[in-house]
Amino acid sequence: AQKITQTQPGMFVQEKEAVTLDCTYDTSDPSYGLFWYKQPSSGEMIFLIYQGSYDQQNATEGRYSLNFQKARKSANLVISASQLGDSAMYFCAMRDNAGKSTFGDGTTLTVKP
Amino acid sequence: GAGVSQTPSNKVTEKGKYVELRCDPISGHTALYWYRQSLGQGPEFLIYFQGTGAADDSGLPNDRFFAVRPEGSVSTLKIQRTERGDSAVYLCASSFRDRTDTQYFGPGTRLTVL
């Protein structure tokens, strides 16, 4: 069974600083995908970034980058230059070889002014 | 363009009643998913539609839960004989073709069973 672990229930970061949200995963599939979603208090899950297991380079999308360390089975999200609007819940998810997605329990990020 | 929409946004019902939750996916998206999110947890997979058919319903917790997508667009999640433990946010997502594509989520329906 696939498992996603997010060990930080809550994180604080000062505005304009960078923050790393941790995610480790467990799978025996050789092919899988890793995602990060943001869930503001409004409830909608917003797709941020995707990393394929065979991708050679770490994914980047604007201020978001994914620090993919395959041997360690980690897929940490790095947010650079944090903004107040980044305050939200962040979920790491993995899609297995069969296409089924499993989500972690999330990290609440609070950006302080 | 319009994203995934879900109605109602909130639903309060009494134990034992029947409820229907509706999802309207992004236009042109073939794949549709239902998830359930309990407080403090990540979304939990319920069912996946490819077109009109349920390609994977392994996440439905029991036979009180059923979902349909008769015309390959709008989907309805149906819960019979609701229980207090069914209280959660029900999220719908869609993707362009299938499970290899990125899923885009709707705002969810918050179901409260009294």
mmCIF file of N, CA, C and O in Angstrom, chain A residues 36-110:
data_model
loop_
_atom_site.group_PDB
_atom_site.id
_atom_site.type_symbol
_atom_site.label_atom_id
_atom_site.label_comp_id
_atom_site.label_asym_id
_atom_site.label_seq_id
_atom_site.Cartn_x
_atom_site.Cartn_y
_atom_site.Cartn_z
ATOM 1 N N TRP A 36 1.966 18.300 -5.158
ATOM 2 C CA TRP A 36 1.668 19.146 -4.010
ATOM 3 C C TRP A 36 0.436 19.986 -4.339
ATOM 4 O O TRP A 36 0.317 20.507 -5.455
ATOM 5 N N TYR A 37 -0.442 20.058 -3.353
ATOM 6 C CA TYR A 37 -1.640 20.882 -3.456
ATOM 7 C C TYR A 37 -1.687 21.850 -2.281
ATOM 8 O O TYR A 37 -1.234 21.541 -1.184
ATOM 9 N N LYS A 38 -2.302 23.004 -2.536
ATOM 10 C CA LYS A 38 -2.530 24.007 -1.490
ATOM 11 C C LYS A 38 -4.024 24.065 -1.220
ATOM 12 O O LYS A 38 -4.827 24.078 -2.160
ATOM 13 N N GLN A 39 -4.399 24.084 0.045
ATOM 14 C CA GLN A 39 -5.807 24.186 0.405
ATOM 15 C C GLN A 39 -6.003 25.375 1.339
ATOM 16 O O GLN A 39 -5.775 25.283 2.542
ATOM 17 N N PRO A 40 -6.450 26.511 0.807
ATOM 18 C CA PRO A 40 -6.721 27.660 1.670
ATOM 19 C C PRO A 40 -7.960 27.389 2.518
ATOM 20 O O PRO A 40 -8.626 26.355 2.357
ATOM 21 N N SER A 41 -8.274 28.340 3.377
ATOM 22 C CA SER A 41 -9.425 28.153 4.266
ATOM 23 C C SER A 41 -10.728 28.032 3.491
ATOM 24 O O SER A 41 -11.713 27.498 4.016
ATOM 25 N N SER A 42 -10.762 28.488 2.254
ATOM 26 C CA SER A 42 -11.969 28.347 1.425
ATOM 27 C C SER A 42 -12.251 26.891 1.081
ATOM 28 O O SER A 42 -13.373 26.550 0.693
ATOM 29 N N GLY A 43 -11.251 26.027 1.185
ATOM 30 C CA GLY A 43 -11.472 24.598 1.021
ATOM 31 C C GLY A 43 -11.049 24.002 -0.306
ATOM 32 O O GLY A 43 -10.888 22.784 -0.408
ATOM 33 N N GLU A 44 -10.879 24.818 -1.324
ATOM 34 C CA GLU A 44 -10.549 24.259 -2.631
ATOM 35 C C GLU A 44 -9.098 23.811 -2.678
ATOM 36 O O GLU A 44 -8.208 24.500 -2.212
ATOM 37 N N MET A 45 -8.840 22.658 -3.239
ATOM 38 C CA MET A 45 -7.482 22.135 -3.407
ATOM 39 C C MET A 45 -6.908 22.712 -4.692
ATOM 40 O O MET A 45 -7.456 22.508 -5.769
ATOM 41 N N ILE A 46 -5.787 23.406 -4.576
ATOM 42 C CA ILE A 46 -5.178 24.057 -5.726
ATOM 43 C C ILE A 46 -3.894 23.320 -6.085
ATOM 44 O O ILE A 46 -2.982 23.201 -5.255
ATOM 45 N N PHE A 47 -3.795 22.833 -7.312
ATOM 46 C CA PHE A 47 -2.604 22.126 -7.770
ATOM 47 C C PHE A 47 -1.434 23.099 -7.846
ATOM 48 O O PHE A 47 -1.533 24.196 -8.395
ATOM 49 N N LEU A 48 -0.286 22.683 -7.294
ATOM 50 C CA LEU A 48 0.902 23.524 -7.307
ATOM 51 C C LEU A 48 1.989 22.997 -8.235
ATOM 52 O O LEU A 48 2.528 23.751 -9.060
ATOM 53 N N ILE A 49 2.344 21.716 -8.094
ATOM 54 C CA ILE A 49 3.543 21.236 -8.767
ATOM 55 C C ILE A 49 3.507 19.719 -8.851
ATOM 56 O O ILE A 49 2.899 19.048 -7.995
ATOM 57 N N TYR A 50 4.145 19.178 -9.905
ATOM 58 C CA TYR A 50 4.169 17.747 -10.152
ATOM 59 C C TYR A 50 5.606 17.296 -10.465
ATOM 60 O O TYR A 50 6.357 17.995 -11.147
ATOM 61 N N GLN A 51 5.932 16.103 -9.961
ATOM 62 C CA GLN A 51 7.232 15.486 -10.241
ATOM 63 C C GLN A 51 7.013 14.029 -10.607
ATOM 64 O O GLN A 51 6.402 13.284 -9.839
ATOM 65 N N GLY A 52 7.489 13.615 -11.762
ATOM 66 C CA GLY A 52 7.422 12.221 -12.141
ATOM 67 C C GLY A 52 8.621 11.465 -11.611
ATOM 68 O O GLY A 52 9.720 12.030 -11.490
ATOM 69 N N SER A 53 8.440 10.187 -11.336
ATOM 70 C CA SER A 53 9.516 9.411 -10.716
ATOM 71 C C SER A 53 10.724 9.261 -11.631
ATOM 72 O O SER A 53 11.833 9.017 -11.157
ATOM 73 N N TYR A 54 10.509 9.405 -12.937
ATOM 74 C CA TYR A 54 11.628 9.260 -13.866
ATOM 75 C C TYR A 54 12.197 10.602 -14.309
ATOM 76 O O TYR A 54 13.141 10.641 -15.103
ATOM 77 N N ASP A 55 11.611 11.677 -13.811
ATOM 78 C CA ASP A 55 12.122 12.998 -14.196
ATOM 79 C C ASP A 55 13.520 13.189 -13.630
ATOM 80 O O ASP A 55 13.757 12.954 -12.445
ATOM 81 N N GLN A 56 14.419 13.660 -14.475
ATOM 82 C CA GLN A 56 15.816 13.822 -14.061
ATOM 83 C C GLN A 56 16.032 15.086 -13.241
ATOM 84 O O GLN A 56 16.894 15.139 -12.377
ATOM 85 N N GLN A 57 15.232 16.095 -13.548
ATOM 86 C CA GLN A 57 15.420 17.371 -12.863
ATOM 87 C C GLN A 57 14.277 17.631 -11.895
ATOM 88 O O GLN A 57 13.141 17.186 -12.109
ATOM 89 N N ASN A 58 14.572 18.383 -10.849
ATOM 90 C CA ASN A 58 13.537 18.792 -9.904
ATOM 91 C C ASN A 58 12.560 19.748 -10.574
ATOM 92 O O ASN A 58 12.965 20.649 -11.313
ATOM 93 N N ALA A 59 11.275 19.544 -10.287
ATOM 94 C CA ALA A 59 10.240 20.399 -10.872
ATOM 95 C C ALA A 59 10.248 21.778 -10.225
ATOM 96 O O ALA A 59 10.520 21.917 -9.024
ATOM 97 N N THR A 60 9.972 22.790 -11.039
ATOM 98 C CA THR A 60 9.818 24.153 -10.521
ATOM 99 C C THR A 60 8.613 24.795 -11.195
ATOM 100 O O THR A 60 8.331 24.541 -12.374
ATOM 101 N N GLU A 61 7.888 25.604 -10.412
ATOM 102 C CA GLU A 61 6.750 26.360 -10.929
ATOM 103 C C GLU A 61 6.734 27.686 -10.200
ATOM 104 O O GLU A 61 6.241 27.791 -9.086
ATOM 105 N N GLY A 62 7.312 28.709 -10.811
ATOM 106 C CA GLY A 62 7.346 30.015 -10.168
ATOM 107 C C GLY A 62 8.104 29.953 -8.858
ATOM 108 O O GLY A 62 9.276 29.563 -8.818
ATOM 109 N N ARG A 63 7.426 30.311 -7.750
ATOM 110 C CA ARG A 63 8.085 30.319 -6.439
ATOM 111 C C ARG A 63 8.131 28.935 -5.794
ATOM 112 O O ARG A 63 8.681 28.784 -4.700
ATOM 113 N N TYR A 64 7.523 27.945 -6.457
ATOM 114 C CA TYR A 64 7.492 26.595 -5.899
ATOM 115 C C TYR A 64 8.541 25.716 -6.586
ATOM 116 O O TYR A 64 8.674 25.749 -7.805
ATOM 117 N N SER A 65 9.234 24.946 -5.800
ATOM 118 C CA SER A 65 10.116 23.927 -6.354
ATOM 119 C C SER A 65 9.994 22.667 -5.512
ATOM 120 O O SER A 65 9.640 22.726 -4.327
ATOM 121 N N LEU A 66 10.229 21.561 -6.156
ATOM 122 C CA LEU A 66 10.098 20.279 -5.480
ATOM 123 C C LEU A 66 11.498 19.675 -5.367
ATOM 124 O O LEU A 66 12.147 19.433 -6.386
ATOM 125 N N ASN A 67 11.929 19.440 -4.152
ATOM 126 C CA ASN A 67 13.235 18.842 -3.903
ATOM 127 C C ASN A 67 13.061 17.325 -3.846
ATOM 128 O O ASN A 67 12.716 16.762 -2.810
ATOM 129 N N PHE A 68 13.283 16.685 -4.996
ATOM 130 C CA PHE A 68 13.011 15.261 -5.156
ATOM 131 C C PHE A 68 14.284 14.473 -4.898
ATOM 132 O O PHE A 68 15.276 14.628 -5.618
ATOM 133 N N GLN A 69 14.272 13.638 -3.856
ATOM 134 C CA GLN A 69 15.400 12.773 -3.552
ATOM 135 C C GLN A 69 14.877 11.340 -3.577
ATOM 136 O O GLN A 69 14.364 10.821 -2.580
ATOM 137 N N LYS A 70 15.057 10.707 -4.735
ATOM 138 C CA LYS A 70 14.423 9.420 -4.989
ATOM 139 C C LYS A 70 14.923 8.338 -4.044
ATOM 140 O O LYS A 70 14.140 7.526 -3.555
ATOM 141 N N ALA A 71 16.223 8.300 -3.806
ATOM 142 C CA ALA A 71 16.784 7.250 -2.952
ATOM 143 C C ALA A 71 16.265 7.366 -1.525
ATOM 144 O O ALA A 71 16.085 6.362 -0.835
ATOM 145 N N ARG A 72 15.999 8.572 -1.091
ATOM 146 C CA ARG A 72 15.484 8.796 0.264
ATOM 147 C C ARG A 72 13.962 8.784 0.294
ATOM 148 O O ARG A 72 13.370 8.934 1.359
ATOM 149 N N LYS A 73 13.349 8.677 -0.879
ATOM 150 C CA LYS A 73 11.886 8.714 -1.009
ATOM 151 C C LYS A 73 11.325 9.962 -0.341
ATOM 152 O O LYS A 73 10.402 9.890 0.489
ATOM 153 N N SER A 74 11.905 11.086 -0.712
ATOM 154 C CA SER A 74 11.360 12.340 -0.192
ATOM 155 C C SER A 74 11.063 13.295 -1.343
ATOM 156 O O SER A 74 11.716 13.255 -2.398
ATOM 157 N N ALA A 75 10.079 14.135 -1.133
ATOM 158 C CA ALA A 75 9.604 15.074 -2.159
ATOM 159 C C ALA A 75 9.193 16.357 -1.459
ATOM 160 O O ALA A 75 8.005 16.700 -1.397
ATOM 161 N N ASN A 76 10.162 17.067 -0.943
ATOM 162 C CA ASN A 76 9.863 18.269 -0.159
ATOM 163 C C ASN A 76 9.505 19.441 -1.062
ATOM 164 O O ASN A 76 10.084 19.631 -2.129
ATOM 165 N N LEU A 77 8.553 20.253 -0.611
ATOM 166 C CA LEU A 77 8.156 21.459 -1.325
ATOM 167 C C LEU A 77 8.904 22.650 -0.749
ATOM 168 O O LEU A 77 8.911 22.845 0.466
ATOM 169 N N VAL A 78 9.513 23.425 -1.623
ATOM 170 C CA VAL A 78 10.191 24.649 -1.208
ATOM 171 C C VAL A 78 9.424 25.832 -1.776
ATOM 172 O O VAL A 78 9.176 25.898 -2.983
ATOM 173 N N ILE A 79 9.022 26.725 -0.893
ATOM 174 C CA ILE A 79 8.362 27.963 -1.312
ATOM 175 C C ILE A 79 9.336 29.095 -1.055
ATOM 176 O O ILE A 79 9.775 29.315 0.094
ATOM 177 N N SER A 80 9.697 29.808 -2.095
ATOM 178 C CA SER A 80 10.638 30.922 -1.930
ATOM 179 C C SER A 80 9.856 32.221 -1.757
ATOM 180 O O SER A 80 8.709 32.328 -2.185
ATOM 181 N N ALA A 81 10.477 33.190 -1.117
ATOM 182 C CA ALA A 81 9.896 34.528 -0.957
ATOM 183 C C ALA A 81 8.439 34.454 -0.508
ATOM 184 O O ALA A 81 7.531 34.917 -1.203
ATOM 185 N N SER A 82 8.210 33.866 0.649
ATOM 186 C CA SER A 82 6.839 33.629 1.142
ATOM 187 C C SER A 82 6.017 34.912 1.173
ATOM 188 O O SER A 82 6.529 36.000 1.485
ATOM 189 N N GLN A 83 4.742 34.742 0.864
ATOM 190 C CA GLN A 83 3.790 35.848 0.890
ATOM 191 C C GLN A 83 2.682 35.512 1.877
ATOM 192 O O GLN A 83 2.417 34.335 2.156
ATOM 193 N N LEU A 84 1.998 36.545 2.357
ATOM 194 C CA LEU A 84 0.917 36.311 3.319
ATOM 195 C C LEU A 84 -0.146 35.379 2.739
ATOM 196 O O LEU A 84 -0.735 34.553 3.449
ATOM 197 N N GLY A 85 -0.362 35.477 1.440
ATOM 198 C CA GLY A 85 -1.355 34.628 0.786
ATOM 199 C C GLY A 85 -0.957 33.165 0.688
ATOM 200 O O GLY A 85 -1.769 32.329 0.279
ATOM 201 N N ASP A 86 0.264 32.856 1.069
ATOM 202 C CA ASP A 86 0.704 31.457 1.073
ATOM 203 C C ASP A 86 0.198 30.705 2.301
ATOM 204 O O ASP A 86 0.313 29.482 2.367
ATOM 205 N N SER A 87 -0.335 31.431 3.275
ATOM 206 C CA SER A 87 -0.859 30.774 4.483
ATOM 207 C C SER A 87 -2.006 29.851 4.096
ATOM 208 O O SER A 87 -3.015 30.300 3.525
ATOM 209 N N ALA A 88 -1.862 28.584 4.356
ATOM 210 C CA ALA A 88 -2.841 27.577 3.934
ATOM 211 C C ALA A 88 -2.373 26.212 4.428
ATOM 212 O O ALA A 88 -1.315 26.078 5.044
ATOM 213 N N MET A 89 -3.192 25.215 4.119
ATOM 214 C CA MET A 89 -2.810 23.818 4.349
ATOM 215 C C MET A 89 -2.176 23.311 3.064
ATOM 216 O O MET A 89 -2.659 23.614 1.963
ATOM 217 N N TYR A 90 -1.093 22.538 3.185
ATOM 218 C CA TYR A 90 -0.412 22.007 2.020
ATOM 219 C C TYR A 90 -0.392 20.484 2.095
ATOM 220 O O TYR A 90 -0.009 19.913 3.117
ATOM 221 N N PHE A 91 -0.803 19.859 0.998
ATOM 222 C CA PHE A 91 -0.869 18.406 0.946
ATOM 223 C C PHE A 91 0.096 17.867 -0.103
ATOM 224 O O PHE A 91 0.142 18.349 -1.238
ATOM 225 N N CYS A 92 0.818 16.837 0.301
ATOM 226 C CA CYS A 92 1.644 16.057 -0.610
ATOM 227 C C CYS A 92 0.836 14.831 -1.022
ATOM 228 O O CYS A 92 0.084 14.265 -0.206
ATOM 229 N N ALA A 93 0.933 14.439 -2.275
ATOM 230 C CA ALA A 93 0.176 13.288 -2.761
ATOM 231 C C ALA A 93 1.032 12.482 -3.724
ATOM 232 O O ALA A 93 1.921 13.017 -4.386
ATOM 233 N N MET A 94 0.734 11.190 -3.789
ATOM 234 C CA MET A 94 1.432 10.318 -4.717
ATOM 235 C C MET A 94 0.420 9.549 -5.553
ATOM 236 O O MET A 94 -0.580 9.064 -5.018
ATOM 237 N N ARG A 95 0.703 9.467 -6.826
ATOM 238 C CA ARG A 95 -0.111 8.660 -7.737
ATOM 239 C C ARG A 95 0.685 7.409 -8.080
ATOM 240 O O ARG A 95 1.810 7.502 -8.571
ATOM 241 N N ASP A 96 0.080 6.250 -7.832
ATOM 242 C CA ASP A 96 0.837 5.017 -8.048
ATOM 243 C C ASP A 96 0.734 4.556 -9.499
ATOM 244 O O ASP A 96 0.141 5.226 -10.339
ATOM 245 N N ASN A 97 1.289 3.394 -9.757
ATOM 246 C CA ASN A 97 1.347 2.866 -11.117
ATOM 247 C C ASN A 97 -0.036 2.617 -11.705
ATOM 248 O O ASN A 97 -0.229 2.690 -12.920
ATOM 249 N N ALA A 98 -0.991 2.320 -10.827
ATOM 250 C CA ALA A 98 -2.358 2.070 -11.279
ATOM 251 C C ALA A 98 -3.152 3.359 -11.414
ATOM 252 O O ALA A 98 -4.301 3.336 -11.840
ATOM 253 N N GLY A 99 -2.536 4.469 -11.011
ATOM 254 C CA GLY A 99 -3.214 5.751 -11.138
ATOM 255 C C GLY A 99 -3.941 6.213 -9.900
ATOM 256 O O GLY A 99 -4.544 7.276 -9.891
ATOM 257 N N LYS A 100 -3.900 5.426 -8.841
ATOM 258 C CA LYS A 100 -4.604 5.825 -7.625
ATOM 259 C C LYS A 100 -3.758 6.812 -6.828
ATOM 260 O O LYS A 100 -2.557 6.623 -6.660
ATOM 261 N N SER A 101 -4.429 7.870 -6.331
ATOM 262 C CA SER A 101 -3.727 8.908 -5.576
ATOM 263 C C SER A 101 -3.940 8.746 -4.082
ATOM 264 O O SER A 101 -5.048 8.472 -3.637
ATOM 265 N N THR A 102 -2.858 8.917 -3.343
ATOM 266 C CA THR A 102 -2.887 8.877 -1.882
ATOM 267 C C THR A 102 -2.332 10.192 -1.370
ATOM 268 O O THR A 102 -1.297 10.649 -1.852
ATOM 269 N N PHE A 103 -3.031 10.777 -0.395
ATOM 270 C CA PHE A 103 -2.640 12.074 0.149
ATOM 271 C C PHE A 103 -2.087 11.915 1.557
ATOM 272 O O PHE A 103 -2.503 11.033 2.318
ATOM 273 N N GLY A 104 -1.165 12.815 1.922
ATOM 274 C CA GLY A 104 -0.737 12.918 3.302
ATOM 275 C C GLY A 104 -1.760 13.690 4.111
ATOM 276 O O GLY A 104 -2.778 14.137 3.577
ATOM 277 N N ASP A 105 -1.483 13.856 5.392
ATOM 278 C CA ASP A 105 -2.426 14.551 6.271
ATOM 279 C C ASP A 105 -2.204 16.057 6.318
ATOM 280 O O ASP A 105 -2.918 16.759 7.033
ATOM 281 N N GLY A 106 -1.236 16.549 5.574
ATOM 282 C CA GLY A 106 -1.093 17.975 5.404
ATOM 283 C C GLY A 106 -0.213 18.675 6.414
ATOM 284 O O GLY A 106 0.045 18.177 7.509
ATOM 285 N N THR A 107 0.246 19.863 6.020
ATOM 286 C CA THR A 107 1.003 20.770 6.882
ATOM 287 C C THR A 107 0.344 22.128 6.799
ATOM 288 O O THR A 107 0.097 22.629 5.692
ATOM 289 N N THR A 108 0.049 22.710 7.944
ATOM 290 C CA THR A 108 -0.512 24.062 7.962
ATOM 291 C C THR A 108 0.630 25.073 7.993
ATOM 292 O O THR A 108 1.442 25.069 8.922
ATOM 293 N N LEU A 109 0.676 25.906 6.972
ATOM 294 C CA LEU A 109 1.717 26.931 6.892
ATOM 295 C C LEU A 109 1.124 28.285 7.270
ATOM 296 O O LEU A 109 0.073 28.665 6.735
ATOM 297 N N THR A 110 1.786 28.970 8.171
ATOM 298 C CA THR A 110 1.384 30.327 8.534
ATOM 299 C C THR A 110 2.534 31.262 8.213
ATOM 300 O O THR A 110 3.663 31.066 8.688
#
